[in-house]
Amino acid sequence: MSTSKGYPDPLRRVSYVDIETCKKFVFLTNNFTIPAIDIARLYKARWQVELFFKWIKQHLRIKAFYGTSENAVKTQIWVAVSVYVLVAIVKKQLKLHHTLYTILQILSIAVFEKMSILQVFTDQRFSVPPDTACRHPSLFDL
């Protein structure tokens, strides 16, 4: 499908070369009033937002937002970031070798145990063998 059929209004093509990386970027916009450098800056800022949400999805395990208002989304992100930072602090303070994901999994299982966090990670009931902690099943394991 051609561009004119997919988007019938006129489009502006903006090229930009990043001095630091020597990469050339081409942007399409329907804004003909903003200077080209501002278009490039806007796309760069938008890309930073995309990278932030990618990071959130990978590290904070947010599958869906429970609210649709700006405040609800911000609250959920702040809670997830707070949990991530607290788990990272626990990992560093206790000198744990587990990944943050594994620590979260162990804590979710042991949440109602009456023992210290350090005891949870030394208790054999909650230990994860190192070779199976991040192992993905292969086709032949099914």
mmCIF file of C-alpha atoms in Angstrom:
data_model
loop_
_atom_site.group_PDB
_atom_site.id
_atom_site.type_symbol
_atom_site.label_atom_id
_atom_site.label_comp_id
_atom_site.label_asym_id
_atom_site.label_seq_id
_atom_site.Cartn_x
_atom_site.Cartn_y
_atom_site.Cartn_z
ATOM 1 C CA MET A 1 0.000 0.000 0.000
ATOM 2 C CA SER A 2 1.400 3.374 -0.912
ATOM 3 C CA THR A 3 1.791 6.170 1.615
ATOM 4 C CA SER A 4 -0.755 8.373 -0.109
ATOM 5 C CA LYS A 5 -3.441 5.687 0.266
ATOM 6 C CA GLY A 6 -2.470 4.840 3.847
ATOM 7 C CA TYR A 7 -2.290 8.477 4.901
ATOM 8 C CA PRO A 8 -3.879 10.818 2.351
ATOM 9 C CA ASP A 9 -2.630 14.129 3.847
ATOM 10 C CA PRO A 10 0.747 15.620 2.894
ATOM 11 C CA LEU A 11 3.741 14.407 4.895
ATOM 12 C CA ARG A 12 7.039 16.092 5.600
ATOM 13 C CA ARG A 13 10.260 14.067 5.506
ATOM 14 C CA VAL A 14 12.883 15.204 8.032
ATOM 15 C CA SER A 15 16.418 13.791 7.963
ATOM 16 C CA TYR A 16 18.746 14.085 10.918
ATOM 17 C CA VAL A 17 22.328 12.897 11.481
ATOM 18 C CA ASP A 18 23.366 12.245 15.072
ATOM 19 C CA ILE A 19 26.840 13.727 15.505
ATOM 20 C CA GLU A 20 27.791 11.352 18.348
ATOM 21 C CA THR A 21 26.904 8.097 16.584
ATOM 22 C CA CYS A 22 27.023 9.263 12.945
ATOM 23 C CA LYS A 23 23.655 7.546 12.427
ATOM 24 C CA LYS A 24 21.139 9.000 10.024
ATOM 25 C CA PHE A 25 17.488 9.111 11.017
ATOM 26 C CA VAL A 26 14.502 9.884 8.811
ATOM 27 C CA PHE A 27 11.212 10.991 10.323
ATOM 28 C CA LEU A 28 7.812 11.520 8.740
ATOM 29 C CA THR A 29 5.543 14.175 10.185
ATOM 30 C CA ASN A 30 2.443 16.070 9.243
ATOM 31 C CA ASN A 31 3.725 19.176 11.045
ATOM 32 C CA PHE A 32 5.098 21.700 8.570
ATOM 33 C CA THR A 33 5.583 24.585 11.029
ATOM 34 C CA ILE A 34 8.132 23.242 13.536
ATOM 35 C CA PRO A 35 11.828 23.465 12.556
ATOM 36 C CA ALA A 36 13.452 20.185 11.517
ATOM 37 C CA ILE A 37 15.756 20.103 14.560
ATOM 38 C CA ASP A 38 12.729 20.339 16.863
ATOM 39 C CA ILE A 39 11.080 17.438 15.044
ATOM 40 C CA ALA A 40 14.240 15.367 15.631
ATOM 41 C CA ARG A 41 14.290 16.365 19.308
ATOM 42 C CA LEU A 42 10.630 15.426 19.716
ATOM 43 C CA TYR A 43 11.244 11.993 18.208
ATOM 44 C CA LYS A 44 14.270 11.534 20.474
ATOM 45 C CA ALA A 45 12.156 12.422 23.521
ATOM 46 C CA ARG A 46 9.441 10.046 22.346
ATOM 47 C CA TRP A 47 12.042 7.300 21.929
ATOM 48 C CA GLN A 48 13.160 7.855 25.535
ATOM 49 C CA VAL A 49 9.556 7.309 26.645
ATOM 50 C CA GLU A 50 9.422 4.098 24.599
ATOM 51 C CA LEU A 51 12.664 2.895 26.196
ATOM 52 C CA PHE A 52 11.290 3.718 29.647
ATOM 53 C CA PHE A 53 8.170 1.624 29.060
ATOM 54 C CA LYS A 54 10.282 -1.196 27.636
ATOM 55 C CA TRP A 55 12.395 -1.104 30.811
ATOM 56 C CA ILE A 56 9.238 -1.143 32.937
ATOM 57 C CA LYS A 57 7.881 -4.185 31.096
ATOM 58 C CA GLN A 58 11.180 -6.057 31.415
ATOM 59 C CA HIS A 59 12.057 -5.208 35.004
ATOM 60 C CA LEU A 60 8.870 -4.378 36.861
ATOM 61 C CA ARG A 61 6.685 -7.142 35.463
ATOM 62 C CA ILE A 62 3.713 -4.868 34.886
ATOM 63 C CA LYS A 63 1.439 -6.822 32.597
ATOM 64 C CA ALA A 64 -1.463 -4.377 32.582
ATOM 65 C CA PHE A 65 -2.464 -1.125 34.212
ATOM 66 C CA TYR A 66 -5.357 -1.460 36.675
ATOM 67 C CA GLY A 67 -6.552 2.104 36.193
ATOM 68 C CA THR A 68 -6.805 4.374 33.198
ATOM 69 C CA SER A 69 -6.352 7.778 34.807
ATOM 70 C CA GLU A 70 -2.959 9.455 34.810
ATOM 71 C CA ASN A 71 -2.847 9.207 38.610
ATOM 72 C CA ALA A 72 -3.640 5.470 38.592
ATOM 73 C CA VAL A 73 -0.897 4.709 36.050
ATOM 74 C CA LYS A 74 1.655 6.871 37.894
ATOM 75 C CA THR A 75 0.762 5.231 41.214
ATOM 76 C CA GLN A 76 1.158 1.732 39.804
ATOM 77 C CA ILE A 77 4.504 2.620 38.210
ATOM 78 C CA TRP A 78 5.779 4.210 41.445
ATOM 79 C CA VAL A 79 4.753 1.175 43.478
ATOM 80 C CA ALA A 80 6.509 -1.129 41.004
ATOM 81 C CA VAL A 81 9.654 1.048 40.959
ATOM 82 C CA SER A 82 9.645 1.136 44.774
ATOM 83 C CA VAL A 83 9.428 -2.656 44.970
ATOM 84 C CA TYR A 84 12.220 -2.991 42.405
ATOM 85 C CA VAL A 85 14.490 -0.629 44.362
ATOM 86 C CA LEU A 86 13.718 -2.326 47.692
ATOM 87 C CA VAL A 87 14.527 -5.750 46.257
ATOM 88 C CA ALA A 88 17.739 -4.383 44.749
ATOM 89 C CA ILE A 89 18.683 -2.983 48.176
ATOM 90 C CA VAL A 90 17.931 -6.347 49.831
ATOM 91 C CA LYS A 91 20.041 -8.124 47.205
ATOM 92 C CA LYS A 92 22.986 -5.793 47.828
ATOM 93 C CA GLN A 93 22.681 -5.674 51.626
ATOM 94 C CA LEU A 94 22.409 -9.459 51.976
ATOM 95 C CA LYS A 95 24.949 -10.108 49.193
ATOM 96 C CA LEU A 96 22.550 -12.495 47.436
ATOM 97 C CA HIS A 97 23.656 -14.158 44.222
ATOM 98 C CA HIS A 98 20.107 -14.646 42.906
ATOM 99 C CA THR A 99 18.629 -12.496 40.146
ATOM 100 C CA LEU A 100 16.102 -9.854 41.155
ATOM 101 C CA TYR A 101 13.393 -11.928 39.483
ATOM 102 C CA THR A 102 14.334 -15.020 41.528
ATOM 103 C CA ILE A 103 14.428 -12.964 44.725
ATOM 104 C CA LEU A 104 10.929 -11.676 43.983
ATOM 105 C CA GLN A 105 9.715 -15.228 43.334
ATOM 106 C CA ILE A 106 11.189 -16.514 46.609
ATOM 107 C CA LEU A 107 9.764 -13.576 48.561
ATOM 108 C CA SER A 108 6.325 -14.118 47.040
ATOM 109 C CA ILE A 109 6.365 -17.729 48.265
ATOM 110 C CA ALA A 110 7.694 -16.897 51.731
ATOM 111 C CA VAL A 111 5.659 -13.739 52.332
ATOM 112 C CA PHE A 112 3.749 -15.204 55.315
ATOM 113 C CA GLU A 113 6.679 -17.062 56.883
ATOM 114 C CA LYS A 114 7.704 -15.861 60.342
ATOM 115 C CA MET A 115 11.415 -15.585 59.637
ATOM 116 C CA SER A 116 13.840 -12.892 58.610
ATOM 117 C CA ILE A 117 14.558 -12.285 54.951
ATOM 118 C CA LEU A 118 18.090 -13.613 55.419
ATOM 119 C CA GLN A 119 16.677 -16.833 56.888
ATOM 120 C CA VAL A 120 14.369 -17.197 53.898
ATOM 121 C CA PHE A 121 17.356 -17.204 51.558
ATOM 122 C CA THR A 122 19.307 -19.677 53.683
ATOM 123 C CA ASP A 123 16.361 -22.026 54.286
ATOM 124 C CA GLN A 124 16.530 -25.051 51.969
ATOM 125 C CA ARG A 125 12.754 -25.006 51.407
ATOM 126 C CA PHE A 126 13.107 -21.768 49.437
ATOM 127 C CA SER A 127 16.388 -22.426 47.673
ATOM 128 C CA VAL A 128 16.558 -22.585 43.917
ATOM 129 C CA PRO A 129 19.265 -24.754 42.350
ATOM 130 C CA PRO A 130 21.550 -22.419 40.345
ATOM 131 C CA ASP A 131 21.371 -24.472 37.166
ATOM 132 C CA THR A 132 17.553 -24.409 37.059
ATOM 133 C CA ALA A 133 16.953 -20.829 38.209
ATOM 134 C CA CYS A 134 16.999 -19.363 34.695
ATOM 135 C CA ARG A 135 16.776 -22.527 32.647
ATOM 136 C CA HIS A 136 14.180 -22.535 29.903
ATOM 137 C CA PRO A 137 12.753 -25.852 28.757
ATOM 138 C CA SER A 138 13.949 -27.007 25.397
ATOM 139 C CA LEU A 139 11.795 -28.578 22.759
ATOM 140 C CA PHE A 140 12.928 -32.021 23.901
ATOM 141 C CA ASP A 141 11.948 -31.408 27.554
ATOM 142 C CA LEU A 142 8.268 -31.151 26.633
#
